[in-house]
């Protein structure tokens, strides 16, 4: 299959952890750092504001304080907040959170884009797909004039390159009314140097966030109603330097001073701290914990392993019944537990404090106790349908058997659904003894591999086949034939991607014998490959029936539906059913207008329409469509789209007399094309262009490429190569061999190539009638030439083919004029007459080559526009307030200047010359 597949939509049904979309609540006792708040005001003038500093420097508190303080003085800009974590290193998950968070900017924008993003399962999750979805998202936000501020907290947790690349794209094209504030412990892998040079990023770094001695003094004055001496502050600053977390360090220090009220006692404690040799964080944690009651100490240690927590979850972990009340107590005590805004009472520990607590929990409680606690948390996630969190927790404690069962449940409920990064990461952690006996997980692991950027690499293909073999063994052992059919379906797809068409077709047929009628999606994929096999063999009728059936099984699957519709359009074109082909191509364009992430389908549909416009001799439209498709192919870096659009455009350029531009277009593509099938078509097009330009020596250097043994060549490709060989023989004067080659070509059913074959045969017979080698029977060859042309005209008339004849040049025009008197059928005579007239029409030029001067007078131009509306001559006279004779005179002049004999011909030439 040439088109990537998508499965039933399910990704959007996976619940997001809503606390991640809520900022922490602010403490009531904060030092006002007005200079930093003023600095943050610059966020409204930059696409990105980056706060980069280690844990504990108050990044989150500062941004929360800034948002709260500014909303008090003026209408608050809508703000979205996302707290990121390591499990967000999945592009789909990351952008689901971002787009969901942006719903507060404009609901309808997010809804439509989420439908595109989570529209289903694709067997390739390329960067371009995400960029196309984001393009739709950005366009919608710009259209609705969305205003807002998006805060990305803990971006240092993101390591996936695809997320960095797409976020850079997002920020590069962010509407001026939207702004992003990013909080990170380290400099993110984004194009900061470029943004700094252009002024697109504002940065607040470690040195900016450090407390000054004055701010430290203010903190202690507010906390203890006591002003520290200047020497003590200086010693304290030097000691806190080692902590690399000034805001958190001061908060921890205040906790160790609880209960001390006498200034002398406080000063003495701080002096002891300044002289302490233990790591300062260990000191603080020990002091803070030891000051709490033993049950609270145990609760803090037990719950420190959670990234986010609430009363129900903590009850399940600890066996308590009052965790909700205890969490409120911990928050009131200021023990670095931050309450999150939004529905449900969720909390999180400050990360630096949590890390220290976890270290202490491991020392006091032991690894097994912590493992048991996390297993209880895993069960809680599971019962609350938070499967992502359940799987992550099970893997973190090496509960691999339980993780495997959760992943299997996850994939059954939500078949991969674009979560390939996450699924791949999970399954890669399972030991072989857990993975290999499970055919479902082996199969899903292989599917996840299909998404990877290097799935074409030999090692990746070998590993995928190993996984397929394990899945096949497991399902064969229980005689699960439908599941075996799924394995064969994907093997067929992989073989197709590797240009191993024979294997692809054979395996697809095996898959159909195994799949049940209920396996709609899988049968549709296999039928699509079988339809391609029939097309390869030249059985176009069977191919259309099979492809139409495959399309009917793809309801709700936009990618597969578009691929099948495009193929139906191509099949109709090859069968000469041009009007039906146009309907299919137009249908694809209508669908791609609704789905902006299907630009490659749009490009291929434009190529199809360019072929049709070219055949109708509308060279201007054909050139525009082919050029648009080529530009799209370059933008999407789609080699097939570039090659096929270039093939169409080169023929149009030649027809318009721009042979050198056509030659360069094809030549530039040759070194870029890697796939043998595409290169084969490109080289044939080069040779055909050379022959059409009279360069026989270059054309003779072409030889049919030798295909890999067992690799079928598409019927259309073989037919075109045969026709070109016949042209070469004719150009060399070997007419009898050319006729023998044309006569010997076998077709099971009519194809567009048969029309070209008849036209070429007519020309070869005409040549034979005028050469010495056939002087004894010229009448016979003239008769055969006329018979071949008449048959071609009869077959071409229903769809009004033109360029098929016009491309043969004046020799065809002369032959056509000789047969016109012999045509008795009225409709056929009208068609042939129109075709004969077209041989004398001027070539339709693109906009850049249309003559600057208009041959019509101003009044004639007015009459021409009225002619185009279909008005009668009396009606035109009445509208222009002139006599009927004047209108008749203008019409005759228009016909004369345009070389036309009827209104239809005049309008056609006026369109070609851009006079309308």
GROMACS .gro file of C-alpha atoms in nm, residues 649-651 653-654 658-670 682 685-686 689-690 693 695 698:
model
   26
  649UNK     CA    1   0.479   1.894  -1.534
  650UNK     CA    2   0.757   1.802  -1.779
  651UNK     CA    3   0.502   1.692  -2.041
  653UNK     CA    4   0.625   2.225  -2.028
  654UNK     CA    5   0.715   2.043  -2.349
  658UNK     CA    6   0.966   2.502  -2.272
  659UNK     CA    7   1.180   2.198  -2.346
  660UNK     CA    8   1.492   2.308  -2.158
  661UNK     CA    9   1.296   2.375  -1.840
  662UNK     CA   10   1.131   2.034  -1.871
  663UNK     CA   11   1.470   1.868  -1.919
  664UNK     CA   12   1.622   2.042  -1.615
  665UNK     CA   13   1.323   1.954  -1.400
  666UNK     CA   14   1.371   1.582  -1.462
  667UNK     CA   15   1.751   1.596  -1.447
  668UNK     CA   16   1.753   1.760  -1.104
  669UNK     CA   17   1.541   1.480  -0.959
  670UNK     CA   18   1.748   1.186  -1.084
  682UNK     CA   19   1.198   0.906  -1.427
  685UNK     CA   20   1.036   1.020  -1.901
  686UNK     CA   21   1.379   1.168  -1.977
  689UNK     CA   22   1.128   1.391  -2.374
  690UNK     CA   23   1.458   1.362  -2.563
  693UNK     CA   24   1.264   1.706  -2.887
  695UNK     CA   25   1.737   1.411  -2.975
  698UNK     CA   26   2.004   1.058  -2.620
   0.00000   0.00000   0.00000
